[in-house]
Structures are given as C-alpha cells and as structure tokens.
C-alpha cells in the first residue's frame, strides 16, 4: 500500500525531474507524483490516482506551463479553470488538505509566453487568497528573474526550460519554508 500522510508533489516534468526532492524538503516526508508533459487538466483528471491514495498532509502542484505552449495553447483563463478543477477534485476526497500552487515560472525557452503565464498566475493567486480556504500560492518569480528582468540562465538546464541543480536550490529556498509553516 502507498505511504500515507506525506506531502504529495505533483505536476509536470519539473516535478518529475526533481531527484533531490526528499533531501531538499527534509525533514518533511514527500512523495513525487509528477509526470512529464502533463497539463493542468490532466493532473486534475488523475487526482484519484496520483494524490488521493496517499491521504497527504498537503499537496504541492506545479502545472500550467505546458498548457500555454505547444500546438493547442490555452489561455490564462483556461489554465485557471484547470486549477479550479484540480482543487474541486481534491476537495471532493480531501476537503481539508492544504494545496500549494507553485507559480508558472519564467523560463528562457518560453519567455515569449510570459505575459500569459503572469495572467494565469495572477488569477490563481487571487483565487487562493480570497475565495477558498487551505489554498496557497508560492511565487517563485522574484527569485528567478535577474536584475535585468529576465530569467536567470544558470537556474535552467541546457533546454532552457527545466530547473538546473541551482534552480532546484532556489525552488527549495522558496518552497520549504512555506511548507514548514503551520497551514
């Protein structure tokens, strides 16, 4: 049977590739349930398989960046609706479980899409802050943008999309303290 009571991290490949997640979040117990290429509606669809069986103490979601790129890009509003569906699906089974959303991050490879990402982030941030209990927004943007206003290149792998070891260190510095605070 799956381990229960840990913090489930789910979402796209940036979660999947986070090989040091357990040590980075220690002493918090974590489970990595990311899957590469996922869109937010896909993560929402599979909540009953990738989140609920673990009866988590909290959920951390990173999704949305794949939604706004590719052959059929979504609008910021559609990303937001996917987030709301994710929340509703989680709430149906785990009504009191805190959900932390990691902002769509500015990446060099998708910099042209940054205005859409910002709009989606703003919609999700406002919803988490005003509409629902136990929803939290973790904004990585200030830590990722350099003094020139562009994504810091050293925080990304050669693909200019996924975090490098330095990038995950920045994620850790910004996510772990939030998770350690009482919800």
Tab-separated table of N, CA and C in Angstrom:
chain	number	residue	atom	x	y	z
A	1	UNK	N	0.844	-1.184	0.000
A	1	UNK	CA	0.000	0.000	0.000
A	1	UNK	C	0.886	1.242	0.000
A	2	UNK	N	0.393	2.339	-0.574
A	2	UNK	CA	1.203	3.551	-0.661
A	2	UNK	C	1.432	4.180	0.707
A	3	UNK	N	2.557	4.850	0.878
A	3	UNK	CA	2.786	5.570	2.138
A	3	UNK	C	1.728	6.665	2.300
A	4	UNK	N	1.316	6.904	3.518
A	4	UNK	CA	0.265	7.877	3.766
A	4	UNK	C	0.789	9.006	4.653
A	5	UNK	N	0.162	10.184	4.483
A	5	UNK	CA	0.462	11.299	5.357
A	5	UNK	C	1.648	12.156	4.968
A	6	UNK	N	2.247	11.902	3.816
A	6	UNK	CA	3.357	12.730	3.344
A	6	UNK	C	2.795	13.927	2.568
A	7	UNK	N	3.681	14.747	2.068
A	7	UNK	CA	3.308	15.848	1.178
A	7	UNK	C	3.486	15.339	-0.245
A	8	UNK	N	2.430	15.376	-1.035
A	8	UNK	CA	2.490	14.919	-2.418
A	8	UNK	C	2.836	16.109	-3.310
A	9	UNK	N	3.927	15.977	-4.042
A	9	UNK	CA	4.303	16.932	-5.084
A	9	UNK	C	3.839	16.346	-6.403
A	10	UNK	N	3.076	17.105	-7.167
A	10	UNK	CA	2.600	16.616	-8.453
A	10	UNK	C	2.639	17.731	-9.483
A	11	UNK	N	2.522	17.334	-10.732
A	11	UNK	CA	2.546	18.288	-11.827
A	11	UNK	C	3.444	17.805	-12.930
A	12	UNK	N	3.993	18.743	-13.656
A	12	UNK	CA	4.727	18.425	-14.875
A	12	UNK	C	6.175	17.993	-14.615
A	13	UNK	N	6.942	17.914	-15.671
A	13	UNK	CA	8.283	17.328	-15.621
A	13	UNK	C	9.244	18.033	-14.672
A	14	UNK	N	9.042	19.286	-14.384
A	14	UNK	CA	9.926	19.940	-13.414
A	14	UNK	C	9.791	19.292	-12.042
A	15	UNK	N	8.637	18.730	-11.745
A	15	UNK	CA	8.480	17.942	-10.521
A	15	UNK	C	9.117	16.567	-10.723
A	16	UNK	N	8.816	15.931	-11.824
A	16	UNK	CA	9.363	14.599	-12.119
A	16	UNK	C	10.887	14.586	-12.026
A	17	UNK	N	11.534	15.601	-12.571
A	17	UNK	CA	12.998	15.669	-12.626
A	17	UNK	C	13.633	16.065	-11.292
A	18	UNK	N	12.842	16.406	-10.303
A	18	UNK	CA	13.374	16.871	-9.016
A	18	UNK	C	13.861	15.663	-8.214
A	19	UNK	N	15.025	15.180	-8.552
A	19	UNK	CA	15.581	13.951	-7.965
A	19	UNK	C	16.018	14.128	-6.512
A	20	UNK	N	16.268	15.356	-6.088
A	20	UNK	CA	16.697	15.617	-4.710
A	20	UNK	C	15.545	16.115	-3.832
A	21	UNK	N	14.335	15.925	-4.280
A	21	UNK	CA	13.165	16.445	-3.566
A	21	UNK	C	13.127	15.993	-2.106
A	22	UNK	N	13.323	14.709	-1.854
A	22	UNK	CA	13.234	14.202	-0.469
A	22	UNK	C	14.272	14.852	0.434
A	23	UNK	N	15.502	14.947	-0.026
A	23	UNK	CA	16.533	15.575	0.815
A	23	UNK	C	16.328	17.080	0.899
A	24	UNK	N	15.844	17.705	-0.172
A	24	UNK	CA	15.627	19.151	-0.161
A	24	UNK	C	14.511	19.566	0.797
A	25	UNK	N	13.517	18.719	0.963
A	25	UNK	CA	12.376	19.047	1.819
A	25	UNK	C	12.500	18.482	3.233
A	26	UNK	N	13.528	17.682	3.498
A	26	UNK	CA	13.710	17.075	4.827
A	26	UNK	C	13.667	18.167	5.900
A	27	UNK	N	13.029	17.889	7.013
A	27	UNK	CA	12.535	16.594	7.486
A	27	UNK	C	11.106	16.281	7.047
A	28	UNK	N	10.539	17.097	6.171
A	28	UNK	CA	9.177	16.843	5.711
A	28	UNK	C	9.156	15.586	4.839
A	29	UNK	N	8.223	14.681	5.063
A	29	UNK	CA	8.107	13.500	4.205
A	29	UNK	C	7.407	13.884	2.899
A	30	UNK	N	7.965	13.472	1.777
A	30	UNK	CA	7.401	13.853	0.478
A	30	UNK	C	7.278	12.638	-0.441
A	31	UNK	N	6.360	12.758	-1.382
A	31	UNK	CA	6.166	11.767	-2.434
A	31	UNK	C	6.139	12.527	-3.751
A	32	UNK	N	6.923	12.089	-4.716
A	32	UNK	CA	6.964	12.731	-6.033
A	32	UNK	C	6.030	11.987	-6.975
A	33	UNK	N	4.957	12.667	-7.401
A	33	UNK	CA	3.987	12.086	-8.329
A	33	UNK	C	3.808	12.962	-9.562
A	34	UNK	N	4.914	13.574	-9.993
A	34	UNK	CA	4.859	14.347	-11.221
A	34	UNK	C	4.886	13.423	-12.427
A	35	UNK	N	4.403	13.925	-13.550
A	35	UNK	CA	4.528	13.163	-14.785
A	35	UNK	C	4.762	14.118	-15.950
A	36	UNK	N	5.800	13.791	-16.713
A	36	UNK	CA	6.303	14.666	-17.760
A	36	UNK	C	5.285	15.013	-18.823
A	37	UNK	N	5.334	16.270	-19.232
A	37	UNK	CA	4.465	16.750	-20.298
A	37	UNK	C	3.045	17.033	-19.863
A	38	UNK	N	2.758	16.856	-18.589
A	38	UNK	CA	1.368	16.988	-18.138
A	38	UNK	C	0.880	18.428	-18.215
A	39	UNK	N	-0.395	18.514	-18.479
A	39	UNK	CA	-1.114	19.774	-18.435
A	39	UNK	C	-1.978	19.772	-17.184
A	40	UNK	N	-2.397	20.922	-16.764
A	40	UNK	CA	-3.112	21.032	-15.501
A	40	UNK	C	-4.415	20.229	-15.501
A	41	UNK	N	-5.109	20.173	-16.631
A	41	UNK	CA	-6.342	19.392	-16.677
A	41	UNK	C	-6.061	17.894	-16.554
A	42	UNK	N	-4.894	17.445	-17.028
A	42	UNK	CA	-4.530	16.034	-16.880
A	42	UNK	C	-4.230	15.704	-15.412
A	43	UNK	N	-3.525	16.592	-14.750
A	43	UNK	CA	-3.243	16.379	-13.329
A	43	UNK	C	-4.564	16.349	-12.559
A	44	UNK	N	-5.478	17.242	-12.906
A	44	UNK	CA	-6.789	17.263	-12.252
A	44	UNK	C	-7.549	15.954	-12.497
A	45	UNK	N	-7.475	15.456	-13.715
A	45	UNK	CA	-8.196	14.230	-14.074
A	45	UNK	C	-7.713	13.026	-13.264
A	46	UNK	N	-6.433	12.996	-12.935
A	46	UNK	CA	-5.854	11.827	-12.273
A	46	UNK	C	-5.651	11.992	-10.761
A	47	UNK	N	-6.288	12.977	-10.170
A	47	UNK	CA	-6.168	13.208	-8.727
A	47	UNK	C	-6.460	11.934	-7.938
A	48	UNK	N	-7.470	11.187	-8.360
A	48	UNK	CA	-7.841	9.978	-7.616
A	48	UNK	C	-6.768	8.890	-7.675
A	49	UNK	N	-5.834	8.997	-8.623
A	49	UNK	CA	-4.756	8.016	-8.747
A	49	UNK	C	-3.416	8.526	-8.235
A	50	UNK	N	-3.155	9.829	-8.389
A	50	UNK	CA	-1.821	10.341	-8.050
A	50	UNK	C	-1.761	11.120	-6.745
A	51	UNK	N	-2.898	11.396	-6.142
A	51	UNK	CA	-2.918	12.164	-4.890
A	51	UNK	C	-3.701	11.451	-3.791
A	52	UNK	N	-4.954	11.187	-4.038
A	52	UNK	CA	-5.872	10.686	-3.012
A	52	UNK	C	-5.378	9.421	-2.296
A	53	UNK	N	-4.807	8.417	-2.997
A	53	UNK	CA	-4.397	7.195	-2.288
A	53	UNK	C	-3.367	7.422	-1.178
A	54	UNK	N	-2.686	8.554	-1.197
A	54	UNK	CA	-1.636	8.836	-0.217
A	54	UNK	C	-2.162	9.558	1.021
A	55	UNK	N	-3.438	9.947	1.005
A	55	UNK	CA	-4.016	10.696	2.117
A	55	UNK	C	-2.999	11.724	2.628
A	56	UNK	N	-2.568	12.629	1.741
A	56	UNK	CA	-1.458	13.521	2.083
A	56	UNK	C	-1.807	14.557	3.141
A	57	UNK	N	-0.755	15.001	3.839
A	57	UNK	CA	-0.927	16.113	4.774
A	57	UNK	C	-1.012	17.430	4.025
A	58	UNK	N	-0.486	17.455	2.789
A	58	UNK	CA	-0.547	18.638	1.926
A	58	UNK	C	-0.233	18.197	0.499
A	59	UNK	N	-0.581	19.070	-0.450
A	59	UNK	CA	-0.334	18.818	-1.871
A	59	UNK	C	0.366	20.039	-2.434
A	60	UNK	N	1.408	19.792	-3.241
A	60	UNK	CA	2.114	20.870	-3.930
A	60	UNK	C	1.969	20.609	-5.425
A	61	UNK	N	1.434	21.578	-6.141
A	61	UNK	CA	1.156	21.446	-7.572
A	61	UNK	C	1.995	22.426	-8.376
A	62	UNK	N	2.678	21.896	-9.392
A	62	UNK	CA	3.334	22.751	-10.389
A	62	UNK	C	2.847	22.304	-11.755
A	63	UNK	N	1.956	23.078	-12.328
A	63	UNK	CA	1.407	22.770	-13.650
A	63	UNK	C	0.909	24.066	-14.266
A	64	UNK	N	0.836	24.072	-15.575
A	64	UNK	CA	0.336	25.246	-16.289
A	64	UNK	C	1.254	25.695	-17.402
A	65	UNK	N	2.561	25.460	-17.220
A	65	UNK	CA	3.497	25.916	-18.245
A	65	UNK	C	3.326	25.159	-19.559
A	66	UNK	N	3.025	23.866	-19.491
A	66	UNK	CA	2.793	23.102	-20.723
A	66	UNK	C	1.474	23.490	-21.377
A	67	UNK	N	0.551	23.978	-20.594
A	67	UNK	CA	-0.760	24.360	-21.113
A	67	UNK	C	-0.673	25.540	-22.075
A	68	UNK	N	0.201	26.491	-21.773
A	68	UNK	CA	0.239	27.721	-22.567
A	68	UNK	C	1.176	27.623	-23.764
A	69	UNK	N	1.783	26.455	-23.957
A	69	UNK	CA	2.679	26.269	-25.109
A	69	UNK	C	2.182	25.097	-25.954
A	70	UNK	N	2.873	24.823	-27.024
A	70	UNK	CA	2.531	23.682	-27.860
A	70	UNK	C	1.558	24.014	-28.970
A	71	UNK	N	1.016	22.954	-29.555
A	71	UNK	CA	0.151	23.110	-30.729
A	71	UNK	C	-1.207	23.720	-30.420
A	72	UNK	N	-1.736	23.442	-29.257
A	72	UNK	CA	-3.042	23.986	-28.883
A	72	UNK	C	-2.917	24.719	-27.549
A	73	UNK	N	-2.260	25.875	-27.573
A	73	UNK	CA	-2.041	26.583	-26.307
A	73	UNK	C	-3.348	27.064	-25.687
A	74	UNK	N	-3.369	27.050	-24.374
A	74	UNK	CA	-4.540	27.509	-23.637
A	74	UNK	C	-4.345	28.964	-23.221
A	75	UNK	N	-5.448	29.590	-22.933
A	75	UNK	CA	-5.413	30.952	-22.407
A	75	UNK	C	-5.142	30.892	-20.907
A	76	UNK	N	-4.831	32.025	-20.355
A	76	UNK	CA	-4.646	32.114	-18.908
A	76	UNK	C	-5.931	31.699	-18.187
A	77	UNK	N	-7.068	32.100	-18.707
A	77	UNK	CA	-8.351	31.740	-18.096
A	77	UNK	C	-8.547	30.225	-18.112
A	78	UNK	N	-8.154	29.559	-19.179
A	78	UNK	CA	-8.286	28.098	-19.253
A	78	UNK	C	-7.349	27.404	-18.259
A	79	UNK	N	-6.155	27.940	-18.073
A	79	UNK	CA	-5.241	27.393	-17.062
A	79	UNK	C	-5.879	27.557	-15.682
A	80	UNK	N	-6.423	28.718	-15.425
A	80	UNK	CA	-7.101	28.980	-14.158
A	80	UNK	C	-8.263	28.014	-13.939
A	81	UNK	N	-9.056	27.778	-14.969
A	81	UNK	CA	-10.170	26.831	-14.845
A	81	UNK	C	-9.648	25.421	-14.560
A	82	UNK	N	-8.520	25.038	-15.159
A	82	UNK	CA	-7.908	23.749	-14.858
A	82	UNK	C	-7.486	23.664	-13.402
A	83	UNK	N	-6.943	24.753	-12.879
A	83	UNK	CA	-6.579	24.808	-11.464
A	83	UNK	C	-7.819	24.635	-10.583
A	84	UNK	N	-8.881	25.341	-10.913
A	84	UNK	CA	-10.116	25.221	-10.129
A	84	UNK	C	-10.666	23.797	-10.176
A	85	UNK	N	-10.543	23.140	-11.317
A	85	UNK	CA	-10.976	21.746	-11.423
A	85	UNK	C	-10.105	20.855	-10.544
A	86	UNK	N	-8.792	21.097	-10.557
A	86	UNK	CA	-7.891	20.342	-9.686
A	86	UNK	C	-8.320	20.494	-8.230
A	87	UNK	N	-8.541	21.728	-7.810
A	87	UNK	CA	-8.947	21.998	-6.429
A	87	UNK	C	-10.260	21.283	-6.119
A	88	UNK	N	-11.238	21.376	-7.002
A	88	UNK	CA	-12.534	20.730	-6.773
A	88	UNK	C	-12.378	19.213	-6.661
A	89	UNK	N	-11.545	18.629	-7.508
A	89	UNK	CA	-11.341	17.182	-7.469
A	89	UNK	C	-10.641	16.753	-6.181
A	90	UNK	N	-9.673	17.549	-5.743
A	90	UNK	CA	-9.020	17.251	-4.463
A	90	UNK	C	-10.022	17.406	-3.335
A	91	UNK	N	-10.767	18.499	-3.328
A	91	UNK	CA	-11.710	18.787	-2.245
A	91	UNK	C	-12.797	17.715	-2.120
A	92	UNK	N	-13.163	17.088	-3.230
A	92	UNK	CA	-14.186	16.038	-3.189
A	92	UNK	C	-13.754	14.879	-2.297
A	93	UNK	N	-12.459	14.596	-2.260
A	93	UNK	CA	-11.953	13.473	-1.462
A	93	UNK	C	-11.208	13.917	-0.203
A	94	UNK	N	-10.580	15.073	-0.277
A	94	UNK	CA	-9.722	15.551	0.819
A	94	UNK	C	-10.070	17.012	1.129
A	95	UNK	N	-11.221	17.249	1.756
A	95	UNK	CA	-11.730	18.623	1.877
A	95	UNK	C	-10.879	19.591	2.690
A	96	UNK	N	-10.065	19.107	3.597
A	96	UNK	CA	-9.285	19.993	4.459
A	96	UNK	C	-7.795	20.025	4.119
A	97	UNK	N	-7.380	19.294	3.120
A	97	UNK	CA	-5.953	19.191	2.804
A	97	UNK	C	-5.446	20.478	2.149
A	98	UNK	N	-4.404	21.077	2.695
A	98	UNK	CA	-3.831	22.275	2.077
A	98	UNK	C	-3.275	21.970	0.680
A	99	UNK	N	-3.507	22.907	-0.235
A	99	UNK	CA	-2.985	22.809	-1.591
A	99	UNK	C	-2.110	24.030	-1.840
A	100	UNK	N	-0.865	23.765	-2.203
A	100	UNK	CA	0.096	24.820	-2.516
A	100	UNK	C	0.342	24.803	-4.013
A	101	UNK	N	0.144	25.937	-4.659
A	101	UNK	CA	0.392	26.038	-6.099
A	101	UNK	C	1.700	26.791	-6.315
A	102	UNK	N	2.632	26.150	-7.014
A	102	UNK	CA	3.881	26.815	-7.395
A	102	UNK	C	3.612	27.571	-8.678
A	103	UNK	N	3.900	28.853	-8.672
A	103	UNK	CA	3.631	29.692	-9.831
A	103	UNK	C	4.277	29.152	-11.098
A	104	UNK	N	3.642	29.427	-12.224
A	104	UNK	CA	4.291	29.173	-13.504
A	104	UNK	C	5.537	30.039	-13.506
A	105	UNK	N	6.660	29.436	-13.816
A	105	UNK	CA	7.931	30.158	-13.712
A	105	UNK	C	8.354	30.755	-15.052
A	106	UNK	N	9.085	31.850	-14.984
A	106	UNK	CA	9.623	32.424	-16.211
A	106	UNK	C	10.824	31.606	-16.682
A	107	UNK	N	10.731	31.035	-17.857
A	107	UNK	CA	11.852	30.245	-18.370
A	107	UNK	C	12.348	30.850	-19.678
A	108	UNK	N	13.650	30.736	-19.934
A	108	UNK	CA	14.189	31.301	-21.177
A	108	UNK	C	13.523	30.746	-22.429
A	109	UNK	N	13.204	29.446	-22.447
A	109	UNK	CA	12.643	28.848	-23.661
A	109	UNK	C	11.203	29.280	-23.933
A	110	UNK	N	10.516	29.731	-22.911
A	110	UNK	CA	9.111	30.140	-23.090
A	110	UNK	C	8.892	31.595	-22.688
A	111	UNK	N	9.937	32.377	-22.804
A	111	UNK	CA	9.870	33.774	-22.387
A	111	UNK	C	8.793	34.540	-23.150
A	112	UNK	N	8.584	34.228	-24.412
A	112	UNK	CA	7.568	34.920	-25.210
A	112	UNK	C	6.161	34.700	-24.647
A	113	UNK	N	5.978	33.640	-23.877
A	113	UNK	CA	4.675	33.314	-23.296
A	113	UNK	C	4.499	33.885	-21.885
A	114	UNK	N	5.501	34.598	-21.409
A	114	UNK	CA	5.470	35.090	-20.037
A	114	UNK	C	4.238	35.944	-19.718
A	115	UNK	N	3.763	36.816	-20.623
A	115	UNK	CA	2.547	37.583	-20.288
A	115	UNK	C	1.334	36.691	-19.982
A	116	UNK	N	1.189	35.586	-20.695
A	116	UNK	CA	0.085	34.659	-20.443
A	116	UNK	C	0.296	33.967	-19.095
A	117	UNK	N	1.532	33.563	-18.834
A	117	UNK	CA	1.855	32.923	-17.553
A	117	UNK	C	1.556	33.873	-16.397
A	118	UNK	N	1.932	35.124	-16.539
A	118	UNK	CA	1.671	36.115	-15.477
A	118	UNK	C	0.175	36.263	-15.221
A	119	UNK	N	-0.601	36.308	-16.292
A	119	UNK	CA	-2.053	36.430	-16.137
A	119	UNK	C	-2.625	35.211	-15.426
A	120	UNK	N	-2.189	34.017	-15.813
A	120	UNK	CA	-2.653	32.788	-15.148
A	120	UNK	C	-2.246	32.804	-13.676
A	121	UNK	N	-1.000	33.169	-13.408
A	121	UNK	CA	-0.537	33.259	-12.020
A	121	UNK	C	-1.389	34.239	-11.214
A	122	UNK	N	-1.692	35.384	-11.792
A	122	UNK	CA	-2.491	36.387	-11.088
A	122	UNK	C	-3.888	35.866	-10.757
A	123	UNK	N	-4.504	35.161	-11.701
A	123	UNK	CA	-5.837	34.600	-11.465
A	123	UNK	C	-5.799	33.566	-10.342
A	124	UNK	N	-4.805	32.694	-10.365
A	124	UNK	CA	-4.688	31.650	-9.347
A	124	UNK	C	-4.350	32.257	-7.993
A	125	UNK	N	-3.431	33.214	-7.974
A	125	UNK	CA	-3.056	33.890	-6.718
A	125	UNK	C	-4.286	34.544	-6.078
A	126	UNK	N	-5.068	35.276	-6.871
A	126	UNK	CA	-6.247	35.969	-6.346
A	126	UNK	C	-7.271	34.969	-5.818
A	127	UNK	N	-7.479	33.893	-6.528
A	127	UNK	CA	-8.430	32.868	-6.085
A	127	UNK	C	-7.973	32.242	-4.771
A	128	UNK	N	-6.712	31.877	-4.705
A	128	UNK	CA	-6.176	31.253	-3.489
A	128	UNK	C	-6.278	32.207	-2.299
A	129	UNK	N	-6.093	33.488	-2.542
A	129	UNK	CA	-6.082	34.467	-1.455
A	129	UNK	C	-7.475	34.860	-0.974
A	130	UNK	N	-8.463	34.794	-1.851
A	130	UNK	CA	-9.751	35.376	-1.485
A	130	UNK	C	-10.942	34.430	-1.517
A	131	UNK	N	-10.847	33.342	-2.249
A	131	UNK	CA	-12.042	32.542	-2.487
A	131	UNK	C	-12.109	31.286	-1.638
A	132	UNK	N	-11.021	30.655	-1.386
A	132	UNK	CA	-11.085	29.331	-0.769
A	132	UNK	C	-10.094	29.185	0.386
A	133	UNK	N	-10.468	28.328	1.347
A	133	UNK	CA	-9.590	28.022	2.470
A	133	UNK	C	-8.561	26.971	2.075
A	134	UNK	N	-7.449	26.995	2.762
A	134	UNK	CA	-6.401	25.987	2.593
A	134	UNK	C	-5.780	25.981	1.195
A	135	UNK	N	-5.804	27.125	0.531
A	135	UNK	CA	-5.137	27.267	-0.765
A	135	UNK	C	-4.033	28.304	-0.616
A	136	UNK	N	-2.856	27.957	-1.162
A	136	UNK	CA	-1.693	28.826	-1.020
A	136	UNK	C	-0.992	28.960	-2.362
A	137	UNK	N	-0.440	30.126	-2.598
A	137	UNK	CA	0.266	30.427	-3.840
A	137	UNK	C	1.717	30.723	-3.494
A	138	UNK	N	2.633	29.992	-4.121
A	138	UNK	CA	4.068	30.195	-3.898
A	138	UNK	C	4.641	30.815	-5.169
A	139	UNK	N	5.032	32.065	-5.081
A	139	UNK	CA	5.531	32.795	-6.245
A	139	UNK	C	7.050	32.706	-6.320
A	140	UNK	N	7.543	31.974	-7.300
A	140	UNK	CA	8.988	31.839	-7.494
A	140	UNK	C	9.569	32.941	-8.385
A	141	UNK	N	8.718	33.742	-8.990
A	141	UNK	CA	9.166	34.733	-9.968
A	141	UNK	C	10.262	35.660	-9.450
A	142	UNK	N	10.107	36.295	-8.287
A	142	UNK	CA	11.154	37.221	-7.843
A	142	UNK	C	12.529	36.556	-7.692
A	143	UNK	N	12.545	35.289	-7.327
A	143	UNK	CA	13.817	34.585	-7.127
A	143	UNK	C	14.435	34.127	-8.445
A	144	UNK	N	13.640	34.044	-9.493
A	144	UNK	CA	14.120	33.530	-10.778
A	144	UNK	C	14.538	34.643	-11.729
A	145	UNK	N	13.878	35.782	-11.647
A	145	UNK	CA	14.244	36.892	-12.530
A	145	UNK	C	15.485	37.596	-11.998
A	146	UNK	N	16.381	37.917	-12.909
A	146	UNK	CA	17.596	38.623	-12.542
A	146	UNK	C	17.386	40.125	-12.516
A	147	UNK	N	18.456	40.872	-12.218
A	147	UNK	CA	18.353	42.340	-12.179
A	147	UNK	C	17.939	42.947	-13.518
A	148	UNK	N	18.197	42.220	-14.605
A	148	UNK	CA	17.810	42.713	-15.933
A	148	UNK	C	16.353	42.412	-16.275
A	149	UNK	N	15.631	41.759	-15.348
A	149	UNK	CA	14.231	41.439	-15.578
A	149	UNK	C	14.007	40.172	-16.384
A	150	UNK	N	15.075	39.446	-16.676
A	150	UNK	CA	14.985	38.202	-17.452
A	150	UNK	C	15.281	37.002	-16.557
A	151	UNK	N	14.825	35.802	-16.967
A	151	UNK	CA	15.132	34.614	-16.172
A	151	UNK	C	16.638	34.405	-16.050
A	152	UNK	N	17.078	34.077	-14.846
A	152	UNK	CA	18.498	33.821	-14.608
A	152	UNK	C	18.879	32.504	-15.287
A	153	UNK	N	19.735	32.578	-16.279
A	153	UNK	CA	20.089	31.448	-17.131
A	153	UNK	C	20.671	30.273	-16.344
A	154	UNK	N	21.438	30.545	-15.292
A	154	UNK	CA	22.080	29.472	-14.524
A	154	UNK	C	21.079	28.613	-13.756
A	155	UNK	N	19.840	29.077	-13.661
A	155	UNK	CA	18.822	28.322	-12.937
A	155	UNK	C	18.131	27.270	-13.812
A	156	UNK	N	18.578	27.183	-15.082
A	156	UNK	CA	17.956	26.257	-16.029
A	156	UNK	C	18.971	25.326	-16.659
A	157	UNK	N	18.496	24.135	-16.990
A	157	UNK	CA	19.299	23.173	-17.737
A	157	UNK	C	19.543	23.714	-19.149
A	158	UNK	N	20.283	22.953	-19.933
A	158	UNK	CA	20.591	23.385	-21.303
A	158	UNK	C	19.340	23.534	-22.166
A	159	UNK	N	18.228	22.876	-21.781
A	159	UNK	CA	16.988	23.008	-22.554
A	159	UNK	C	16.293	24.347	-22.317
A	160	UNK	N	16.782	25.134	-21.364
A	160	UNK	CA	16.249	26.452	-21.021
A	160	UNK	C	14.806	26.409	-20.531
A	161	UNK	N	14.391	25.229	-20.056
A	161	UNK	CA	13.022	25.053	-19.592
A	161	UNK	C	12.960	24.468	-18.180
A	162	UNK	N	13.734	23.415	-17.939
A	162	UNK	CA	13.689	22.716	-16.653
A	162	UNK	C	14.770	23.235	-15.717
A	163	UNK	N	14.489	23.249	-14.422
A	163	UNK	CA	15.470	23.757	-13.468
A	163	UNK	C	16.769	22.938	-13.457
A	164	UNK	N	17.861	23.649	-13.277
A	164	UNK	CA	19.169	23.033	-13.041
A	164	UNK	C	19.272	22.744	-11.545
A	165	UNK	N	20.402	22.202	-11.103
A	165	UNK	CA	20.614	21.992	-9.667
A	165	UNK	C	20.488	23.328	-8.927
A	166	UNK	N	21.040	24.391	-9.504
A	166	UNK	CA	20.909	25.717	-8.888
A	166	UNK	C	19.452	26.166	-8.869
A	167	UNK	N	18.728	25.838	-9.916
A	167	UNK	CA	17.306	26.184	-9.978
A	167	UNK	C	16.511	25.492	-8.893
A	168	UNK	N	16.777	24.194	-8.712
A	168	UNK	CA	16.071	23.473	-7.649
A	168	UNK	C	16.470	23.990	-6.268
A	169	UNK	N	17.683	24.479	-6.123
A	169	UNK	CA	18.082	25.083	-4.846
A	169	UNK	C	17.229	26.332	-4.572
A	170	UNK	N	16.969	27.114	-5.621
A	170	UNK	CA	16.106	28.289	-5.474
A	170	UNK	C	14.679	27.849	-5.147
A	171	UNK	N	14.199	26.825	-5.821
A	171	UNK	CA	12.861	26.307	-5.516
A	171	UNK	C	12.803	25.912	-4.036
A	172	UNK	N	13.800	25.168	-3.592
A	172	UNK	CA	13.838	24.694	-2.208
A	172	UNK	C	13.820	25.867	-1.231
A	173	UNK	N	14.648	26.873	-1.478
A	173	UNK	CA	14.727	28.055	-0.602
A	173	UNK	C	13.384	28.765	-0.472
A	174	UNK	N	12.557	28.658	-1.500
A	174	UNK	CA	11.291	29.376	-1.510
A	174	UNK	C	10.085	28.513	-1.133
A	175	UNK	N	10.178	27.214	-1.319
A	175	UNK	CA	9.040	26.331	-1.049
A	175	UNK	C	9.110	25.730	0.351
A	176	UNK	N	10.265	25.226	0.737
A	176	UNK	CA	10.401	24.515	2.015
A	176	UNK	C	9.940	25.361	3.209
A	177	UNK	N	10.380	26.628	3.321
A	177	UNK	CA	9.919	27.429	4.474
A	177	UNK	C	8.398	27.599	4.530
A	178	UNK	N	7.772	27.682	3.372
A	178	UNK	CA	6.304	27.828	3.340
A	178	UNK	C	5.650	26.554	3.871
A	179	UNK	N	6.186	25.395	3.463
A	179	UNK	CA	5.617	24.127	3.903
A	179	UNK	C	5.867	23.865	5.387
A	180	UNK	N	6.937	24.419	5.916
A	180	UNK	CA	7.255	24.231	7.331
A	180	UNK	C	6.361	25.077	8.254
A	181	UNK	N	5.769	26.142	7.700
A	181	UNK	CA	4.854	26.978	8.486
A	181	UNK	C	3.536	26.249	8.704
A	182	UNK	N	2.949	26.392	9.848
A	182	UNK	CA	1.630	25.767	10.053
A	182	UNK	C	0.623	26.314	9.050
A	183	UNK	N	-0.164	25.420	8.460
A	183	UNK	CA	-1.155	25.835	7.446
A	183	UNK	C	-2.370	26.478	8.090
